[in-house]
C-alpha angles and dihedrals in degrees: 000000000000111000118242121253108237108199110204114201129181098236131218141209086237107094090214088071096061091041090055092048090051091051091049091051090053089052090051090051091049091053094045109032114191096030114112111235119194130178132216131173133217095212147357097013135069143272100047124203097265090053092057111033094061093063095047113090092192128004148149117228112225116190116221090219132123099207137030098249134129098310092052097040100042119001101054096043090046093049092049092048091049089053090052091246128146097183117152111254121218124222122267118268102253140117104032139130086235090066090053089050090051090050089051090051093053093048090049089050089054091056104266115135096230091170091068115087089199092055092047092049092060097037124092117201131205112212098207112199134174094249128226141220086228109092091204092057092051090046088054090053091050089051090053089052092050092049092047091054093045096050099039103035097233115175086243141331120215126187121227130180130217093202139016115030125351164269095121127201095269090052092050093047090050090051091051092052091047088053090057103261109155094194128037134202133184117213116188110223090206133112105222141010119274145108097320097047088048089052091050092048093050092049092048092052094045091049095050102247110178095218132026117191126206123249117275092260119153095347112161089233090058092051090049090051092052089053091047091054090046091053092047092052092046090052093048095047091048094056114107116249115259115249126213 
């Protein structure tokens, strides 16, 4: 029997968050018919992890998280332990070329001609993330920005954070313009709408960004990446233990 994919999302008081997660789950189901996909939340939304794991005979937990920060390192393992679960847990989503493709998709949807090398060469992009108190998570985001610039040929890519320490979106836009970008775009490196994406959008508008992309949301690349992480975890958990 194929194990279920248990998508574990953070949750939010903003109803757009759960609606986006539900749309993403439908995209996952469309890409992998026949695989059971269940959802559980860490906070704010229902159902919570203990409500779900007990009814799953066999499953792989897949965190809906971009970076390996506190939620991935502590909250999800603790919640699974508290529920008496020993499910295998997949890796977080980032980094991955599929995330870069999803970011491209959202910029294209906002009106930027990402297929044009000439347009990319004169466009500076702000990769606007939530921010973390974990230095390794922020370093991972900066590495994504560097890889996005290297592989796409953007004029520049600057990282901004909506919480924790700066730089903020206005700082990043100013840096892009100082570097010679003649067009600027802000790409939220966030999974669903909510307080932080709204904060990023307001800052982008106030600072005169030319293009503002939507959050990653139910992008097909994101669904494919969740399935990729699920398959990797299945493969790892199915390997026989090494004997001495």
